[in-house]
Coordinates of C-alpha atoms and ligand atoms in Angstrom, one line a residue:
Chain S
M288 CA -43.8 -67.9 -68.4
K289 CA -40.8 -66.4 -70.1
F290 CA -38.3 -67.6 -67.5
S291 CA -39.4 -71.3 -68.0
G292 CA -36.5 -71.6 -70.6
L293 CA -34.0 -70.7 -67.9
I294 CA -35.5 -73.1 -65.4
W295 CA -35.5 -76.0 -67.8
A296 CA -31.9 -75.0 -68.8
A297 CA -30.9 -75.5 -65.1
V298 CA -32.4 -78.9 -65.0
Y299 CA -30.7 -80.3 -68.1
R300 CA -27.4 -78.5 -67.4
K301 CA -26.0 -81.7 -66.0
P302 CA -28.2 -84.3 -67.7
I303 CA -26.7 -87.4 -66.0
R304 CA -27.1 -85.9 -62.4
S305 CA -30.6 -84.7 -63.2
S306 CA -31.6 -88.2 -64.5
L307 CA -30.2 -89.9 -61.4
T308 CA -32.1 -87.3 -59.2
L309 CA -35.3 -87.8 -61.1
G310 CA -34.8 -91.6 -61.2
S311 CA -34.6 -91.7 -57.4
L312 CA -37.6 -89.4 -57.0
F313 CA -39.5 -91.5 -59.5
V314 CA -38.9 -94.6 -57.4
A315 CA -39.7 -92.8 -54.1
F316 CA -43.1 -91.6 -55.5
L317 CA -43.8 -95.0 -57.1
L318 CA -43.4 -96.5 -53.7
F319 CA -45.4 -93.7 -52.1
G320 CA -48.3 -94.4 -54.5
L321 CA -48.2 -98.2 -53.9
L322 CA -47.4 -98.3 -50.1
H323 CA -49.5 -95.2 -49.1
S324 CA -52.5 -96.7 -50.9
V325 CA -52.1 -100.0 -48.9
S326 CA -51.6 -98.0 -45.7
V327 CA -54.6 -95.9 -46.3
A328 CA -56.7 -99.0 -47.0
F329 CA -55.5 -100.5 -43.8
T330 CA -55.7 -97.6 -41.4
Q331 CA -59.1 -96.2 -42.2
G332 CA -61.7 -97.1 -39.6
V333 CA -64.3 -99.7 -39.9
D334 CA -67.1 -98.3 -42.1
F335 CA -70.4 -100.0 -41.4
A336 CA -72.4 -97.7 -43.7
G337 CA -74.6 -99.5 -46.1
V338 CA -73.1 -102.8 -45.4
D339 CA -75.5 -105.8 -45.1
R340 CA -73.0 -108.6 -44.5
L341 CA -70.9 -109.1 -41.3
I342 CA -68.2 -111.4 -40.4
V343 CA -68.2 -112.9 -36.9
A344 CA -64.6 -113.9 -36.2
P345 CA -62.7 -115.1 -33.1
K346 CA -61.7 -112.0 -31.2
Y347 CA -58.1 -112.7 -30.6
S348 CA -56.6 -114.7 -33.4
I349 CA -57.7 -115.7 -36.9
I350 CA -56.6 -119.2 -36.4
D351 CA -58.8 -119.8 -33.4
D352 CA -62.1 -121.6 -33.9
I353 CA -65.6 -120.5 -32.8
P354 CA -68.2 -123.1 -31.9
L355 CA -70.7 -123.9 -34.6
N356 CA -73.4 -123.9 -31.9
Y357 CA -73.2 -120.1 -31.8
Q358 CA -75.1 -120.2 -35.0
R359 CA -78.6 -120.6 -33.3
R360 CA -77.9 -117.8 -30.9
I361 CA -76.7 -115.4 -33.6
A362 CA -79.7 -116.3 -35.8
G363 CA -81.8 -115.2 -32.8
V364 CA -80.5 -111.5 -32.9
D365 CA -83.1 -109.2 -34.3
G366 CA -82.3 -108.1 -37.7
V367 CA -80.3 -111.2 -38.7
E368 CA -81.7 -112.7 -41.8
L369 CA -79.2 -115.3 -43.0
I370 CA -76.3 -117.0 -41.5
A371 CA -73.5 -119.2 -43.0
Y372 CA -69.9 -120.1 -41.9
R373 CA -66.6 -121.3 -43.3
S374 CA -63.3 -122.7 -42.2
W375 CA -59.9 -122.6 -43.7
F376 CA -59.0 -125.9 -45.3
G377 CA -55.5 -125.2 -46.5
G378 CA -53.9 -128.4 -48.2
T379 CA -52.3 -128.8 -51.6
Y380 CA -53.8 -129.6 -54.9
Q381 CA -51.6 -131.3 -57.7
N382 CA -48.4 -129.4 -58.2
N383 CA -49.8 -126.3 -56.3
K384 CA -48.9 -124.3 -59.5
Q385 CA -51.6 -121.8 -58.7
F386 CA -52.7 -121.4 -55.0
F387 CA -56.4 -121.0 -54.5
S388 CA -58.1 -120.8 -51.1
R389 CA -60.4 -123.6 -50.1
W390 CA -63.3 -123.3 -47.7
P391 CA -65.7 -125.9 -46.2
V392 CA -69.1 -124.2 -46.2
P393 CA -72.8 -125.1 -45.8
P394 CA -73.6 -125.2 -49.5
K395 CA -77.2 -123.8 -49.4
E396 CA -76.8 -121.0 -46.9
F397 CA -73.5 -120.1 -48.2
L398 CA -74.7 -119.6 -51.8
D399 CA -77.8 -117.8 -50.5
I400 CA -75.7 -115.3 -48.7
Y401 CA -73.2 -114.8 -51.6
P402 CA -75.4 -114.2 -54.6
E403 CA -72.3 -112.9 -56.4
F404 CA -71.2 -116.5 -57.0
I405 CA -73.1 -117.3 -60.1
I406 CA -73.7 -121.0 -60.6
A407 CA -76.2 -123.0 -62.7
D408 CA -79.2 -124.3 -60.8
E409 CA -78.7 -128.0 -61.3
Q410 CA -75.0 -127.6 -60.2
R411 CA -76.2 -125.7 -57.1
E412 CA -78.6 -128.5 -56.3
A413 CA -75.8 -131.1 -56.8
F414 CA -73.6 -129.1 -54.4
I415 CA -76.3 -129.2 -51.8
S416 CA -77.1 -132.9 -52.1
T417 CA -73.7 -134.4 -52.8
R418 CA -71.9 -135.2 -49.4
T419 CA -68.4 -135.1 -51.0
G420 CA -69.4 -132.3 -53.4
A421 CA -67.3 -129.3 -54.2
I422 CA -67.4 -126.3 -56.5
V423 CA -64.6 -124.2 -57.9
G424 CA -64.4 -120.7 -59.4
R425 CA -63.7 -120.1 -63.0
D426 CA -60.1 -119.1 -62.3
V427 CA -59.4 -122.5 -60.7
A428 CA -61.2 -124.4 -63.4
T429 CA -59.3 -122.6 -66.2
A430 CA -55.9 -123.0 -64.4
F431 CA -56.3 -126.7 -63.9
D432 CA -58.5 -127.5 -66.8
L433 CA -61.3 -128.8 -64.6
K434 CA -64.8 -129.9 -65.6
V435 CA -67.9 -131.0 -63.7
G436 CA -67.5 -134.7 -62.8
D437 CA -63.8 -134.6 -62.1
R438 CA -62.4 -135.8 -58.8
M439 CA -60.2 -133.5 -56.9
P440 CA -57.8 -135.1 -54.4
L441 CA -56.3 -132.6 -51.8
I442 CA -53.3 -133.5 -49.7
P443 CA -54.1 -132.2 -46.2
N444 CA -51.7 -130.1 -44.2
I445 CA -54.0 -128.9 -41.4
W446 CA -56.9 -131.3 -41.3
M447 CA -56.0 -135.0 -41.4
N448 CA -58.9 -137.3 -42.2
K449 CA -60.0 -140.5 -40.5
D450 CA -58.3 -142.7 -43.3
N451 CA -55.1 -140.6 -43.0
G452 CA -55.0 -140.1 -46.7
P453 CA -55.9 -137.5 -49.3
W454 CA -59.3 -135.8 -49.2
V455 CA -61.2 -136.6 -52.4
F456 CA -63.9 -134.3 -53.6
D457 CA -66.3 -134.6 -56.4
L458 CA -66.4 -131.5 -58.6
V459 CA -70.2 -130.8 -59.0
G460 CA -70.1 -127.2 -60.2
I461 CA -68.1 -124.3 -61.4
F462 CA -69.1 -120.8 -60.6
D463 CA -68.5 -117.4 -62.2
G464 CA -68.2 -114.0 -60.5
A465 CA -71.1 -111.5 -60.8
D466 CA -68.4 -109.0 -61.8
E467 CA -64.7 -108.5 -62.1
S468 CA -64.2 -107.9 -58.5
V469 CA -65.4 -111.3 -57.4
D470 CA -62.6 -113.6 -56.5
T471 CA -63.1 -116.9 -58.5
N472 CA -59.8 -118.3 -57.5
Q473 CA -61.5 -120.3 -54.7
M474 CA -63.0 -123.7 -53.9
F475 CA -65.9 -124.5 -51.6
M476 CA -66.7 -128.0 -50.4
S477 CA -69.4 -129.4 -48.1
Y478 CA -68.8 -128.5 -44.4
D479 CA -70.7 -131.5 -43.0
F480 CA -68.5 -134.1 -44.9
F481 CA -65.4 -132.1 -43.8
D482 CA -66.6 -131.9 -40.2
E483 CA -67.4 -135.6 -39.9
Y484 CA -64.3 -136.9 -41.6
R485 CA -61.7 -134.9 -39.9
T486 CA -59.9 -136.2 -36.9
Q487 CA -60.1 -133.2 -34.6
S488 CA -61.8 -129.8 -33.7
Q489 CA -65.2 -131.1 -34.7
G490 CA -68.0 -128.5 -34.3
G491 CA -65.8 -125.6 -34.8
V492 CA -65.8 -123.0 -37.6
G493 CA -63.5 -120.2 -38.6
T494 CA -66.0 -117.4 -39.1
F495 CA -69.6 -116.9 -39.4
V496 CA -71.1 -114.7 -42.2
V497 CA -74.3 -112.9 -41.3
R498 CA -76.8 -111.1 -43.6
I499 CA -78.9 -108.5 -42.0
T500 CA -82.2 -106.9 -43.0
D501 CA -81.5 -103.4 -42.2
P502 CA -78.1 -101.9 -43.3
D503 CA -78.8 -98.8 -41.1
R504 CA -78.4 -101.0 -38.0
T505 CA -75.2 -102.8 -39.0
A506 CA -73.0 -101.4 -36.2
A507 CA -75.7 -101.9 -33.6
I508 CA -76.1 -105.6 -34.7
A509 CA -72.3 -106.1 -34.6
A510 CA -72.1 -104.8 -31.1
E511 CA -75.0 -107.0 -30.0
I512 CA -73.4 -110.2 -31.3
D513 CA -70.2 -109.5 -29.6
A514 CA -71.9 -108.5 -26.4
M515 CA -73.6 -111.9 -26.4
F516 CA -70.3 -113.9 -26.3
A517 CA -68.4 -111.5 -24.2
N518 CA -66.7 -113.1 -21.3
S519 CA -67.1 -116.6 -22.8
S520 CA -64.1 -118.7 -23.6
D521 CA -64.7 -117.9 -27.3
E522 CA -65.2 -114.3 -27.6
T523 CA -66.1 -112.8 -31.0
K524 CA -65.3 -109.8 -33.1
T525 CA -68.0 -108.9 -35.5
T526 CA -67.0 -106.5 -38.4
T527 CA -67.4 -105.8 -42.1
E528 CA -65.9 -108.1 -44.7
K529 CA -63.4 -105.4 -45.8
A530 CA -62.3 -104.7 -42.2
Y531 CA -62.0 -108.4 -41.6
N532 CA -59.7 -108.9 -44.6
Q533 CA -57.6 -106.0 -43.3
M534 CA -57.5 -107.4 -39.8
F535 CA -56.4 -110.7 -41.4
A536 CA -53.5 -109.0 -43.1
N537 CA -52.8 -106.9 -40.0
Q538 CA -52.2 -110.1 -38.1
L539 CA -49.2 -110.6 -40.2
G540 CA -47.9 -107.3 -38.9
D541 CA -49.1 -103.7 -38.5
I542 CA -49.4 -102.9 -42.1
G543 CA -50.1 -99.3 -41.8
F544 CA -47.2 -98.8 -39.5
I545 CA -44.8 -100.7 -41.6
M546 CA -45.8 -98.9 -44.8
T547 CA -45.5 -95.6 -43.1
G548 CA -42.0 -96.6 -41.7
I549 CA -40.8 -97.6 -45.1
L550 CA -42.0 -94.4 -46.7
S551 CA -40.5 -92.3 -44.0
A552 CA -37.1 -93.9 -44.6
V553 CA -37.4 -93.6 -48.3
F554 CA -38.3 -89.9 -48.1
F555 CA -35.7 -89.0 -45.5
T556 CA -33.1 -90.5 -47.9
I557 CA -34.5 -88.6 -50.8
L558 CA -34.5 -85.4 -48.9
L559 CA -30.8 -85.7 -48.1
L560 CA -30.0 -86.8 -51.6
T561 CA -31.9 -84.2 -53.5
G562 CA -31.0 -81.5 -50.9
N563 CA -27.3 -82.2 -51.4
T564 CA -27.7 -82.3 -55.2
M565 CA -29.6 -79.1 -55.2
A566 CA -27.0 -77.3 -53.0
Q567 CA -24.4 -78.6 -55.2
A568 CA -26.1 -77.5 -58.4
I569 CA -26.4 -73.9 -57.0
R570 CA -22.8 -73.8 -55.8
E571 CA -21.6 -74.5 -59.3
R572 CA -23.7 -71.9 -60.8
I573 CA -22.7 -69.0 -58.6
P574 CA -21.0 -67.0 -61.4
E575 CA -24.1 -67.5 -63.6
L576 CA -26.4 -66.4 -60.9
A577 CA -24.2 -63.4 -60.4
I578 CA -24.6 -62.5 -64.1
L579 CA -28.3 -62.8 -63.8
K580 CA -28.2 -60.2 -61.0
T581 CA -25.7 -58.1 -62.8
V582 CA -28.0 -57.7 -65.8
G583 CA -30.8 -56.8 -63.4
F584 CA -32.5 -59.8 -62.1
S585 CA -33.8 -58.9 -58.6
N586 CA -32.9 -61.0 -55.5
V587 CA -36.4 -62.1 -55.3
T588 CA -36.6 -63.1 -59.0
V589 CA -33.4 -65.3 -58.4
L590 CA -34.9 -66.8 -55.3
I591 CA -38.0 -67.8 -57.2
L592 CA -36.1 -69.2 -60.1
V593 CA -34.1 -71.6 -57.9
L594 CA -37.3 -72.6 -56.0
C595 CA -39.0 -73.3 -59.3
E596 CA -36.2 -75.3 -60.4
S597 CA -36.4 -77.5 -57.3
L598 CA -40.2 -77.7 -57.6
L599 CA -39.9 -78.7 -61.2
I600 CA -37.5 -81.5 -60.4
A601 CA -39.7 -82.8 -57.5
L602 CA -42.8 -82.8 -59.8
L603 CA -41.0 -84.3 -62.7
G604 CA -40.1 -87.3 -60.4
C605 CA -43.5 -87.3 -58.6
I606 CA -46.0 -87.4 -61.5
P607 CA -44.6 -90.3 -63.4
G608 CA -44.1 -92.1 -60.2
L609 CA -47.7 -91.9 -59.2
L610 CA -49.0 -92.7 -62.7
V611 CA -46.9 -95.8 -62.9
A612 CA -48.0 -96.8 -59.3
S613 CA -51.6 -96.5 -60.4
M614 CA -50.8 -98.7 -63.4
L615 CA -49.3 -101.3 -61.2
M616 CA -52.0 -101.1 -58.6
P617 CA -54.3 -103.7 -60.1
A618 CA -51.4 -106.2 -60.2
L619 CA -50.6 -105.5 -56.6
S620 CA -54.1 -106.0 -55.5
G621 CA -54.4 -109.2 -57.5
A622 CA -51.1 -110.5 -56.2
V623 CA -52.1 -110.1 -52.6
P624 CA -55.8 -111.0 -52.5
F625 CA -56.7 -110.0 -49.0
F626 CA -55.4 -106.4 -49.7
G627 CA -58.8 -106.3 -51.3
D628 CA -59.6 -103.2 -53.2
V629 CA -56.5 -101.2 -52.7
Q630 CA -56.8 -98.1 -54.8
M631 CA -55.0 -94.9 -55.8
T632 CA -57.7 -92.6 -54.7
P633 CA -57.7 -88.9 -55.8
L634 CA -56.7 -88.1 -52.3
I635 CA -53.5 -90.1 -52.7
Y636 CA -52.6 -88.3 -55.9
I637 CA -53.2 -85.0 -54.1
Q638 CA -51.2 -86.0 -51.1
G639 CA -48.4 -87.2 -53.5
I640 CA -48.3 -83.8 -55.3
L641 CA -48.4 -82.0 -52.0
L642 CA -45.6 -84.2 -50.7
A643 CA -43.6 -83.3 -53.9
L644 CA -44.2 -79.6 -53.5
A645 CA -43.2 -79.7 -49.8
L646 CA -40.1 -81.7 -50.8
G647 CA -39.3 -79.1 -53.5
V648 CA -39.6 -76.3 -51.1
I649 CA -37.6 -77.9 -48.3
V650 CA -34.9 -78.9 -50.7
G651 CA -35.1 -75.7 -52.7
L652 CA -35.2 -73.1 -50.1
P653 CA -31.8 -73.2 -48.6
P654 CA -30.1 -72.8 -52.0
A655 CA -32.6 -70.3 -53.1
V656 CA -32.0 -68.1 -50.1
R657 CA -28.3 -68.5 -50.7
A658 CA -28.8 -67.4 -54.3
M659 CA -30.9 -64.5 -53.1
K660 CA -28.4 -63.3 -50.7
L661 CA -25.5 -63.8 -53.1
N662 CA -23.4 -60.6 -53.3
I663 CA -22.6 -59.7 -57.0
V664 CA -19.2 -58.2 -56.2
D665 CA -18.1 -61.2 -54.1
A666 CA -19.5 -63.7 -56.5
L667 CA -17.8 -62.2 -59.6
G668 CA -14.5 -61.9 -57.6
E669 CA -14.8 -65.6 -56.6
H670 CA -14.4 -66.6 -60.3
A671 CA -11.1 -64.8 -60.7
A672 CA -9.8 -66.1 -57.4
Chain O
M281 CA -19.1 -29.3 -76.1
S282 CA -20.2 -32.5 -74.5
D283 CA -22.4 -33.3 -71.6
T284 CA -21.1 -35.0 -68.4
L285 CA -22.5 -38.5 -68.1
I286 CA -20.8 -39.7 -65.0
E287 CA -20.1 -37.6 -62.0
V288 CA -18.3 -39.3 -59.1
S289 CA -18.0 -36.9 -56.2
N290 CA -16.0 -37.5 -53.0
V291 CA -16.6 -41.2 -53.1
S292 CA -15.0 -43.4 -50.5
K293 CA -15.2 -47.2 -50.3
I294 CA -14.2 -49.1 -47.2
Y295 CA -14.5 -52.9 -47.3
Q296 CA -15.0 -54.7 -44.0
R297 CA -12.8 -57.7 -43.6
G298 CA -13.7 -59.3 -40.4
K299 CA -13.3 -56.5 -37.8
M300 CA -10.8 -54.7 -40.0
D301 CA -11.6 -51.7 -42.2
V302 CA -10.0 -52.0 -45.6
P303 CA -10.1 -48.5 -47.2
V304 CA -9.9 -48.9 -51.0
L305 CA -11.1 -45.5 -52.4
E306 CA -10.7 -42.3 -50.6
S307 CA -12.6 -39.1 -51.5
L308 CA -12.4 -39.8 -55.1
N309 CA -13.6 -37.5 -57.8
L310 CA -14.2 -38.3 -61.4
T311 CA -16.2 -37.0 -64.3
V312 CA -16.7 -38.7 -67.6
D313 CA -18.3 -37.1 -70.7
Q314 CA -21.0 -38.7 -72.7
G315 CA -19.4 -40.5 -75.6
D316 CA -16.0 -40.9 -73.9
F317 CA -13.9 -44.0 -74.0
L318 CA -11.9 -44.0 -70.8
A319 CA -9.4 -46.6 -69.9
L320 CA -8.6 -47.1 -66.2
M321 CA -5.2 -48.4 -65.4
G322 CA -3.3 -49.1 -62.3
P323 CA -1.5 -51.8 -60.3
S324 CA -3.4 -54.7 -59.0
G325 CA -5.3 -54.1 -55.9
S326 CA -5.5 -50.3 -56.5
G327 CA -9.3 -50.4 -56.6
K328 CA -10.1 -50.3 -60.3
T329 CA -12.7 -53.0 -60.2
T330 CA -14.1 -51.4 -57.0
L331 CA -14.6 -48.1 -58.8
L332 CA -16.0 -49.8 -61.9
N333 CA -18.6 -51.7 -59.8
L334 CA -19.6 -48.6 -58.0
I335 CA -20.2 -46.6 -61.3
G336 CA -22.0 -49.7 -62.7
G337 CA -24.3 -49.9 -59.7
L338 CA -23.1 -53.4 -58.7
D339 CA -22.0 -52.0 -55.3
V340 CA -22.6 -48.8 -53.2
P341 CA -20.1 -46.3 -52.0
T342 CA -19.5 -45.9 -48.3
S343 CA -19.8 -42.2 -48.7
G344 CA -19.9 -39.7 -51.4
S345 CA -22.3 -39.6 -54.4
I346 CA -22.4 -41.0 -57.9
R347 CA -24.6 -39.4 -60.6
I348 CA -25.1 -41.2 -63.9
G349 CA -27.1 -39.1 -66.2
S350 CA -30.0 -37.7 -64.2
E351 CA -29.9 -40.5 -61.6
N352 CA -28.1 -40.4 -58.2
I353 CA -27.5 -44.0 -58.0
D354 CA -26.1 -44.0 -54.5
Q355 CA -29.6 -43.1 -53.3
L356 CA -31.3 -46.1 -54.9
S357 CA -32.4 -49.3 -53.1
Q358 CA -31.1 -52.6 -54.1
G359 CA -34.1 -53.4 -56.1
Q360 CA -34.2 -50.0 -57.8
L361 CA -30.4 -50.4 -58.6
A362 CA -31.1 -53.8 -60.2
T363 CA -33.7 -52.2 -62.5
W364 CA -31.5 -49.2 -63.2
R365 CA -28.6 -51.5 -64.2
S366 CA -30.9 -53.4 -66.6
R367 CA -31.7 -50.3 -68.5
N368 CA -28.7 -48.2 -68.3
V369 CA -25.5 -50.3 -68.0
G370 CA -24.0 -53.0 -70.0
F371 CA -21.3 -55.1 -68.3
V372 CA -18.3 -57.0 -69.9
F373 CA -16.0 -59.0 -67.7
Q374 CA -12.8 -60.9 -68.1
F375 CA -14.7 -64.2 -67.7
Y376 CA -17.7 -64.2 -70.1
N377 CA -19.9 -66.0 -67.6
L378 CA -22.3 -67.3 -70.3
L379 CA -24.9 -69.8 -69.3
P380 CA -23.5 -73.0 -70.9
V381 CA -26.8 -74.8 -71.6
L382 CA -28.2 -71.7 -73.4
T383 CA -27.5 -70.9 -77.0
A384 CA -25.6 -67.6 -77.9
S385 CA -29.0 -66.1 -78.9
K386 CA -30.6 -67.1 -75.5
N387 CA -27.7 -65.9 -73.6
V388 CA -28.0 -62.4 -75.3
E389 CA -31.7 -62.4 -74.6
L390 CA -31.2 -62.8 -70.8
P391 CA -31.5 -59.1 -69.9
L392 CA -34.6 -58.6 -72.1
L393 CA -36.5 -61.2 -70.0
L394 CA -36.9 -58.4 -67.5
T395 CA -38.7 -56.2 -70.0
G396 CA -42.3 -56.6 -71.3
L397 CA -41.0 -57.5 -74.8
S398 CA -42.6 -60.4 -76.6
G399 CA -40.5 -63.6 -77.3
K400 CA -40.4 -62.7 -80.9
E401 CA -39.2 -59.2 -80.3
R402 CA -36.6 -60.4 -77.8
K403 CA -35.3 -62.9 -80.5
K404 CA -35.1 -60.1 -83.0
R405 CA -33.2 -57.9 -80.8
A406 CA -30.7 -60.6 -79.7
Q407 CA -30.2 -61.3 -83.3
A408 CA -29.5 -57.7 -84.0
A409 CA -27.0 -57.5 -81.2
L410 CA -25.3 -60.6 -82.4
S411 CA -24.9 -59.1 -85.8
V412 CA -23.3 -56.0 -84.3
V413 CA -20.6 -58.2 -82.9
G414 CA -20.4 -60.3 -86.0
L415 CA -21.8 -63.5 -84.7
E416 CA -25.1 -63.6 -86.5
D417 CA -24.3 -67.0 -87.9
R418 CA -23.5 -68.4 -84.5
A419 CA -26.8 -67.6 -82.8
N420 CA -27.7 -71.3 -82.2
H421 CA -24.3 -72.4 -80.9
R422 CA -23.7 -73.1 -77.3
P423 CA -20.7 -71.5 -75.5
A424 CA -18.7 -74.7 -75.6
E425 CA -18.9 -74.6 -79.4
L426 CA -17.4 -71.1 -79.5
S427 CA -13.9 -69.8 -79.2
G428 CA -12.9 -67.5 -76.3
G429 CA -13.0 -64.5 -78.5
Q430 CA -16.4 -65.5 -79.8
E431 CA -17.7 -66.1 -76.3
Q432 CA -16.6 -62.6 -75.4
R433 CA -18.4 -61.2 -78.4
V434 CA -21.5 -63.0 -77.2
A435 CA -21.0 -61.3 -73.7
I436 CA -20.7 -58.0 -75.4
A437 CA -23.8 -58.6 -77.4
R438 CA -25.6 -59.3 -74.2
A439 CA -24.2 -56.1 -72.7
I440 CA -25.6 -54.0 -75.5
V441 CA -28.9 -55.8 -76.2
S442 CA -31.0 -53.5 -74.1
D443 CA -29.2 -50.5 -75.7
P444 CA -27.7 -48.9 -72.5
E445 CA -25.8 -45.7 -72.7
L446 CA -22.9 -46.9 -70.5
L447 CA -20.6 -49.8 -71.2
V448 CA -18.5 -51.0 -68.3
C449 CA -15.7 -53.4 -69.1
D450 CA -13.4 -55.0 -66.6
E451 CA -10.4 -56.4 -68.3
P452 CA -12.3 -57.6 -71.2
T453 CA -9.3 -58.9 -72.9
G454 CA -7.5 -60.3 -69.9
D455 CA -8.0 -63.9 -71.0
L456 CA -7.4 -63.5 -74.7
D457 CA -4.4 -63.8 -76.9
R458 CA -3.1 -60.6 -78.6
T459 CA -4.8 -61.0 -82.0
T460 CA -8.2 -61.8 -80.4
A461 CA -7.8 -59.1 -77.8
D462 CA -7.2 -56.6 -80.6
E463 CA -10.3 -57.7 -82.4
I464 CA -12.4 -57.3 -79.2
L465 CA -10.9 -53.9 -78.5
E466 CA -11.7 -52.7 -82.0
L467 CA -15.3 -54.0 -81.5
I468 CA -15.5 -51.9 -78.3
Q469 CA -14.0 -48.9 -80.1
L470 CA -16.7 -49.4 -82.8
L471 CA -19.4 -49.5 -80.1
N472 CA -18.1 -46.1 -78.8
K473 CA -17.6 -44.4 -82.1
D474 CA -20.5 -45.7 -84.2
Y475 CA -23.1 -46.5 -81.6
G476 CA -22.3 -43.6 -79.2
K477 CA -21.7 -45.8 -76.2
T478 CA -19.8 -44.3 -73.3
V479 CA -17.2 -46.8 -72.4
L480 CA -15.3 -47.3 -69.1
M481 CA -12.6 -49.9 -69.4
V482 CA -10.3 -51.3 -66.8
T483 CA -7.1 -52.9 -68.3
H484 CA -3.6 -53.8 -67.5
D485 CA -2.6 -53.7 -71.1
P486 CA -1.1 -50.4 -72.2
K487 CA -1.9 -51.4 -75.8
A488 CA -5.5 -51.8 -74.9
A489 CA -5.5 -48.3 -73.4
D490 CA -4.4 -47.0 -76.7
H491 CA -7.8 -47.7 -78.2
A492 CA -9.4 -45.4 -75.6
S493 CA -9.8 -41.7 -76.1
H494 CA -7.8 -41.2 -72.8
S495 CA -6.5 -43.1 -69.8
L496 CA -6.5 -42.5 -66.0
H497 CA -4.2 -44.1 -63.5
L498 CA -5.5 -45.3 -60.2
D499 CA -2.9 -45.7 -57.5
K500 CA -3.6 -46.3 -53.8
G501 CA -7.2 -45.2 -54.2
R502 CA -6.3 -41.9 -56.0
L503 CA -6.6 -41.0 -59.6
I504 CA -3.8 -39.5 -61.6
E505 CA -4.0 -38.3 -65.2
A506 CA -2.0 -40.7 -67.3
Q507 CA 1.4 -39.6 -68.2
P508 CA 1.8 -39.4 -72.0
A509 CA 3.5 -42.6 -73.1
Ligands
LIG993 N1 -15.5 -57.7 -51.3 C1 -14.4 -57.3 -50.7 N2 -14.1 -57.4 -49.4 C2 -13.0 -57.0 -48.9 N3 -12.0 -56.5 -49.6 C3 -12.1 -56.4 -51.0 C4 -13.3 -56.7 -51.6 N4 -13.2 -56.5 -53.0 C5 -11.9 -56.0 -53.1 N5 -11.3 -55.8 -51.9 C6 -10.0 -55.2 -51.7 O1 -10.0 -54.0 -52.3 C7 -8.8 -53.7 -52.9 C8 -9.1 -53.3 -54.4 O2 -9.6 -54.3 -55.0 P1 -10.0 -54.3 -56.6 O3 -10.5 -55.6 -57.0 O4 -10.9 -53.1 -56.8 O5 -8.6 -54.0 -57.2 P2 -8.2 -54.0 -58.8 O6 -7.6 -52.7 -59.0 O7 -9.4 -54.3 -59.6 O8 -7.2 -55.1 -58.8 P3 -6.8 -56.2 -60.1 O9 -6.1 -55.4 -61.0 O10 -6.0 -57.2 -59.4 O11 -8.2 -56.7 -60.6 C9 -7.9 -54.9 -52.8 O12 -7.0 -54.8 -51.8 C10 -8.9 -56.0 -52.5 O13 -8.4 -57.0 -51.7
LIG994 MG1 -10.0 -55.8 -60.8

């Protein structure tokens, strides 16, 4: 459009001021992209559709245990095909230079239920038959230069053993992920050894993992399991893996609420900042706007020009901010594993751009209306005054 | 025998300042012939700018009528008046009011943005207007890179780029030194003589008035023929 030159000219009229405004908008939209994605991931409801694995967790707190003997009763629920469990081991390995999660599990059932952990048959057999056996994912093996046959001493910080010393596991296998999304920064060890050798809480597990035969009945099965243990001393909450991971993170704080809170504060500040800048930019240009009107620009044209200027600035800050956020997203997901698959969905882009447009209008409208109402005679007189 | 271009009949202008009425012009009559170069003088506050703004269609009279050519501009709506201005009047002010980030050429083009002309045609016409004011070699300079006199020339080029019949100048040399002022006045005179523009110029400077074909004095809202100097 032929007025675009005029609008651009308005933007780089004061390059330093415009850069500062654009910089703060860029940061605001970068945060929007990152935080809103996290918030969306955490506030969407539990989606049972097409899910064939469920997590049975303690209802009230992730650090509670549930009794291992629930296993038999869960297995009895119609539609439950396989069942395994795991506990959180904690501990430290070597200099702790790369943290990885460690889980005591029943080797056979666990590997059956998680076919995405790819492991050679003989290593799998060794894991099942070795009492002190453990396997690690490729990430861990690479980070610590481990090979099958190594011994891995872990210093306990939750679970003391009966010798009150380090736990020593024999590395009998190294697994890969079936695809990129599988977390191989983990270690699994035999639950039986762990349970016998620890000094307390015997017979408890952190969570059960259940595979079901009919993904259409997931929600019903989840409800049935929880109903079975309702009003017992160890009530359960059965949900999808994704929802469980989010619940886990949410125990650290209401993530969705925190993210929304931060974003609201950021955008409130941005609103005041850019609002003030726009108002000032228009105030400085009153004689110029008067000239536009003098040579025949209508009031509405002037209104639109100022609004477009404000929208342009908002979009110039928004679009790079969202793009950089999407580039940083994999790093964010990787840095905080239980965030899981946080993504910049197309909806988040659309919401970001709508937010920018709304910001542009809210910030641009008052000065635009002022420019529209500007009386030529008064404005020209102001200059001389 | 010349045609009348401007006919101001019985025009009054009363400004409102708070609750107070400030009468500036009272039942004023004025005719200006096509091709005339009229200088308007008078003490500060006498209403010269007010009259000029009314004739240029920047403001509307409280009562009375103003006809320019075939148009009764006091009858036009704000929007119609804006369109009318863009086609029929060129404005030159004491302060040049150029857009600082635009080049001279882009500044001159501004009024043409409202026409259906192509970018190429707009540029061509801006270039032509700049050569009339003798600044064809400064087309790509920004206002900050020009002298005051050159800036005023750019403003004059902007005023004539859409080829209006009437040129309205409010103290066009008020901010310039003598030599530069004379050059600008010669330019305006040239636009009047060679390009046939009807010029209405407000000035405090009797020497400037000498460039006009005749002068009028405005005092306390009334017009008096200038006494021969
Ligand atoms: N927008 C306005 N509102 C109220 N009063 C105004 C307005 N514009 C002008 N006036 C008053 O009208 C009178 C005439 O003003 P005008 O600007 O026409 O004078 P002028 O002859 O151009 O003066 P100068 O030589 O100083 O430019 C002055 O008393 C001025 O204060
Ligand atoms: Mg004046």
